[in-house]
Amino acid sequence: MERLVKEKSFLRKFSGDFNLEKSILSVQKTLDESFYMCNLSDIIRKFEDWRKFLPRVKPFYAVKCNDDINVLKILASLGCSFDCASLWEIEKILALNVDPQRIIFANTTKISSHIEFAKRKIRFMTFDNEDEIYKIFKVYPDAK
């Protein structure tokens, strides 16, 4: 049931005297598609700030925000937990060898087959209404 799609990931490291405009022009010359730039070290710094200033609050990163594999790898290596809204997001995070205890299945309306899949590994789920809690209980009565 593995449906994990292999992603093309292009990561270019910039260092030294960073010039944003020059860097964008450099990337544009080598790529014929849209792209975005992300300071991955900023993710690390912000996560460390989180731990420092909110030590009792456990963050769950919402994968739907940005599911770039490089971002997810960094967060996983830092010990971040994950909020997954679909089967595919769960598979993506499990493929990074994240402990299933660090994953919560959080979607307003979950598909029963996705709950069935989650039942094999994921314990924690959210629900937003009475019908959803009954559906979860019917498919996965031991969910937390």
mmCIF file of C-alpha atoms in Angstrom:
data_model
loop_
_atom_site.group_PDB
_atom_site.id
_atom_site.type_symbol
_atom_site.label_atom_id
_atom_site.label_comp_id
_atom_site.label_asym_id
_atom_site.label_seq_id
_atom_site.Cartn_x
_atom_site.Cartn_y
_atom_site.Cartn_z
ATOM 1 C CA MET A 1 0.000 0.000 0.000
ATOM 2 C CA GLU A 2 3.030 2.244 -0.304
ATOM 3 C CA ARG A 3 2.027 5.163 -2.478
ATOM 4 C CA LEU A 4 4.865 7.448 -1.529
ATOM 5 C CA VAL A 5 5.798 9.518 -4.560
ATOM 6 C CA LYS A 6 9.480 10.094 -5.102
ATOM 7 C CA GLU A 7 10.053 13.811 -5.218
ATOM 8 C CA LYS A 8 12.519 15.689 -7.287
ATOM 9 C CA SER A 9 14.328 17.882 -4.815
ATOM 10 C CA PHE A 10 16.872 20.440 -5.861
ATOM 11 C CA LEU A 11 18.847 21.943 -3.040
ATOM 12 C CA ARG A 12 21.496 24.562 -3.639
ATOM 13 C CA LYS A 13 23.628 25.783 -0.778
ATOM 14 C CA PHE A 14 24.585 29.443 -0.608
ATOM 15 C CA SER A 15 27.239 30.741 1.741
ATOM 16 C CA GLY A 16 29.652 33.600 2.182
ATOM 17 C CA ASP A 17 28.461 36.985 1.010
ATOM 18 C CA PHE A 18 24.882 36.106 0.121
ATOM 19 C CA ASN A 19 23.234 38.335 -2.469
ATOM 20 C CA LEU A 20 19.550 37.500 -2.946
ATOM 21 C CA GLU A 21 19.142 39.060 -6.402
ATOM 22 C CA LYS A 22 22.326 37.447 -7.731
ATOM 23 C CA SER A 23 21.310 34.087 -6.269
ATOM 24 C CA ILE A 24 17.851 34.200 -7.860
ATOM 25 C CA LEU A 25 19.367 35.033 -11.263
ATOM 26 C CA SER A 26 21.846 32.175 -10.855
ATOM 27 C CA VAL A 27 19.080 29.657 -10.092
ATOM 28 C CA GLN A 28 16.896 30.950 -12.946
ATOM 29 C CA LYS A 29 19.678 30.220 -15.435
ATOM 30 C CA THR A 30 19.808 26.534 -14.464
ATOM 31 C CA LEU A 31 16.110 25.803 -13.881
ATOM 32 C CA ASP A 32 13.273 25.995 -16.340
ATOM 33 C CA GLU A 33 10.509 25.860 -13.739
ATOM 34 C CA SER A 34 9.224 27.719 -10.728
ATOM 35 C CA PHE A 35 11.199 27.547 -7.507
ATOM 36 C CA TYR A 36 11.325 28.952 -4.025
ATOM 37 C CA MET A 37 14.159 29.833 -1.723
ATOM 38 C CA CYS A 38 14.254 28.835 1.908
ATOM 39 C CA ASN A 39 16.812 29.472 4.601
ATOM 40 C CA LEU A 40 16.930 26.010 6.186
ATOM 41 C CA SER A 41 19.185 27.182 8.999
ATOM 42 C CA ASP A 42 16.407 29.609 9.978
ATOM 43 C CA ILE A 43 14.122 26.611 10.591
ATOM 44 C CA ILE A 44 16.691 25.178 12.999
ATOM 45 C CA ARG A 45 17.098 28.503 14.809
ATOM 46 C CA LYS A 46 13.335 28.966 15.181
ATOM 47 C CA PHE A 47 12.865 25.418 16.445
ATOM 48 C CA GLU A 48 15.623 25.938 19.007
ATOM 49 C CA ASP A 49 13.939 29.200 20.070
ATOM 50 C CA TRP A 50 10.680 27.279 20.483
ATOM 51 C CA ARG A 51 12.383 24.781 22.799
ATOM 52 C CA LYS A 52 14.069 27.563 24.737
ATOM 53 C CA PHE A 53 11.035 29.804 25.272
ATOM 54 C CA LEU A 54 8.254 27.184 25.332
ATOM 55 C CA PRO A 55 9.952 24.118 26.811
ATOM 56 C CA ARG A 56 6.712 22.438 27.951
ATOM 57 C CA VAL A 57 4.881 22.905 24.636
ATOM 58 C CA LYS A 58 5.406 20.114 22.119
ATOM 59 C CA PRO A 59 5.131 21.417 18.534
ATOM 60 C CA PHE A 60 3.324 19.410 15.845
ATOM 61 C CA TYR A 61 4.301 20.696 12.412
ATOM 62 C CA ALA A 62 1.380 20.746 9.950
ATOM 63 C CA VAL A 63 2.802 18.947 6.924
ATOM 64 C CA LYS A 64 0.244 20.623 4.640
ATOM 65 C CA CYS A 65 1.981 23.988 5.284
ATOM 66 C CA ASN A 66 5.094 22.989 3.386
ATOM 67 C CA ASP A 67 5.810 19.353 2.613
ATOM 68 C CA ASP A 68 9.214 19.957 1.043
ATOM 69 C CA ILE A 69 11.328 16.933 1.893
ATOM 70 C CA ASN A 70 14.278 19.071 3.054
ATOM 71 C CA VAL A 71 12.108 20.970 5.530
ATOM 72 C CA LEU A 72 10.591 17.712 6.810
ATOM 73 C CA LYS A 73 13.988 16.022 7.180
ATOM 74 C CA ILE A 74 15.319 18.902 9.255
ATOM 75 C CA LEU A 75 12.265 18.998 11.497
ATOM 76 C CA ALA A 76 12.329 15.207 11.920
ATOM 77 C CA SER A 77 16.015 15.273 12.875
ATOM 78 C CA LEU A 78 15.286 17.969 15.475
ATOM 79 C CA GLY A 79 12.669 15.736 17.109
ATOM 80 C CA CYS A 80 9.638 17.690 15.933
ATOM 81 C CA SER A 81 6.258 15.967 15.918
ATOM 82 C CA PHE A 82 3.912 16.094 12.922
ATOM 83 C CA ASP A 83 0.275 16.910 12.179
ATOM 84 C CA CYS A 84 -0.709 14.859 9.121
ATOM 85 C CA ALA A 85 -4.000 15.456 7.332
ATOM 86 C CA SER A 86 -3.915 12.563 4.857
ATOM 87 C CA LEU A 87 -2.645 9.068 4.218
ATOM 88 C CA TRP A 88 0.021 10.474 1.893
ATOM 89 C CA GLU A 89 1.334 12.850 4.527
ATOM 90 C CA ILE A 90 1.483 10.021 7.063
ATOM 91 C CA GLU A 91 3.410 7.843 4.581
ATOM 92 C CA LYS A 92 5.811 10.687 3.844
ATOM 93 C CA ILE A 93 6.610 11.218 7.526
ATOM 94 C CA LEU A 94 6.890 7.492 8.291
ATOM 95 C CA ALA A 95 9.342 7.187 5.373
ATOM 96 C CA LEU A 96 11.612 9.562 7.338
ATOM 97 C CA ASN A 97 11.657 6.978 10.172
ATOM 98 C CA VAL A 98 9.729 9.260 12.507
ATOM 99 C CA ASP A 99 8.344 7.401 15.515
ATOM 100 C CA PRO A 100 4.561 7.016 14.960
ATOM 101 C CA GLN A 101 4.091 8.360 18.507
ATOM 102 C CA ARG A 102 5.198 11.737 17.062
ATOM 103 C CA ILE A 103 2.419 11.752 14.458
ATOM 104 C CA ILE A 104 -1.156 12.905 14.911
ATOM 105 C CA PHE A 105 -3.787 12.301 12.221
ATOM 106 C CA ALA A 106 -5.580 15.632 12.167
ATOM 107 C CA ASN A 107 -8.167 16.227 9.489
ATOM 108 C CA THR A 108 -11.679 17.582 9.853
ATOM 109 C CA THR A 109 -13.173 14.762 7.789
ATOM 110 C CA LYS A 110 -11.068 11.634 7.535
ATOM 111 C CA ILE A 111 -11.650 9.011 4.874
ATOM 112 C CA SER A 112 -12.440 5.648 6.488
ATOM 113 C CA SER A 113 -9.752 3.849 4.470
ATOM 114 C CA HIS A 114 -7.200 6.395 5.743
ATOM 115 C CA ILE A 115 -8.283 5.705 9.307
ATOM 116 C CA GLU A 116 -7.883 1.998 8.540
ATOM 117 C CA PHE A 117 -4.325 2.644 7.314
ATOM 118 C CA ALA A 118 -3.517 4.826 10.329
ATOM 119 C CA LYS A 119 -4.829 2.082 12.614
ATOM 120 C CA ARG A 120 -1.718 0.017 11.859
ATOM 121 C CA LYS A 121 0.718 2.646 13.183
ATOM 122 C CA ILE A 122 -0.803 5.953 14.326
ATOM 123 C CA ARG A 123 -2.499 6.194 17.735
ATOM 124 C CA PHE A 124 -3.487 9.850 17.940
ATOM 125 C CA MET A 125 -6.293 11.528 15.997
ATOM 126 C CA THR A 126 -8.367 14.662 16.209
ATOM 127 C CA PHE A 127 -12.068 15.091 15.603
ATOM 128 C CA ASP A 128 -14.134 18.224 15.016
ATOM 129 C CA ASN A 129 -17.669 16.959 15.374
ATOM 130 C CA GLU A 130 -19.808 14.170 16.747
ATOM 131 C CA ASP A 131 -20.129 12.269 13.453
ATOM 132 C CA GLU A 132 -16.345 12.173 13.055
ATOM 133 C CA ILE A 133 -15.765 10.705 16.515
ATOM 134 C CA TYR A 134 -18.337 7.973 15.808
ATOM 135 C CA LYS A 135 -16.663 7.183 12.475
ATOM 136 C CA ILE A 136 -13.231 6.970 14.115
ATOM 137 C CA PHE A 137 -14.600 4.766 16.894
ATOM 138 C CA LYS A 138 -16.256 2.444 14.363
ATOM 139 C CA VAL A 139 -13.057 1.967 12.311
ATOM 140 C CA TYR A 140 -10.435 2.350 15.043
ATOM 141 C CA PRO A 141 -11.920 2.001 18.534
ATOM 142 C CA ASP A 142 -8.472 2.088 20.192
ATOM 143 C CA ALA A 143 -7.498 5.462 18.710
ATOM 144 C CA LYS A 144 -6.433 8.105 21.189
#
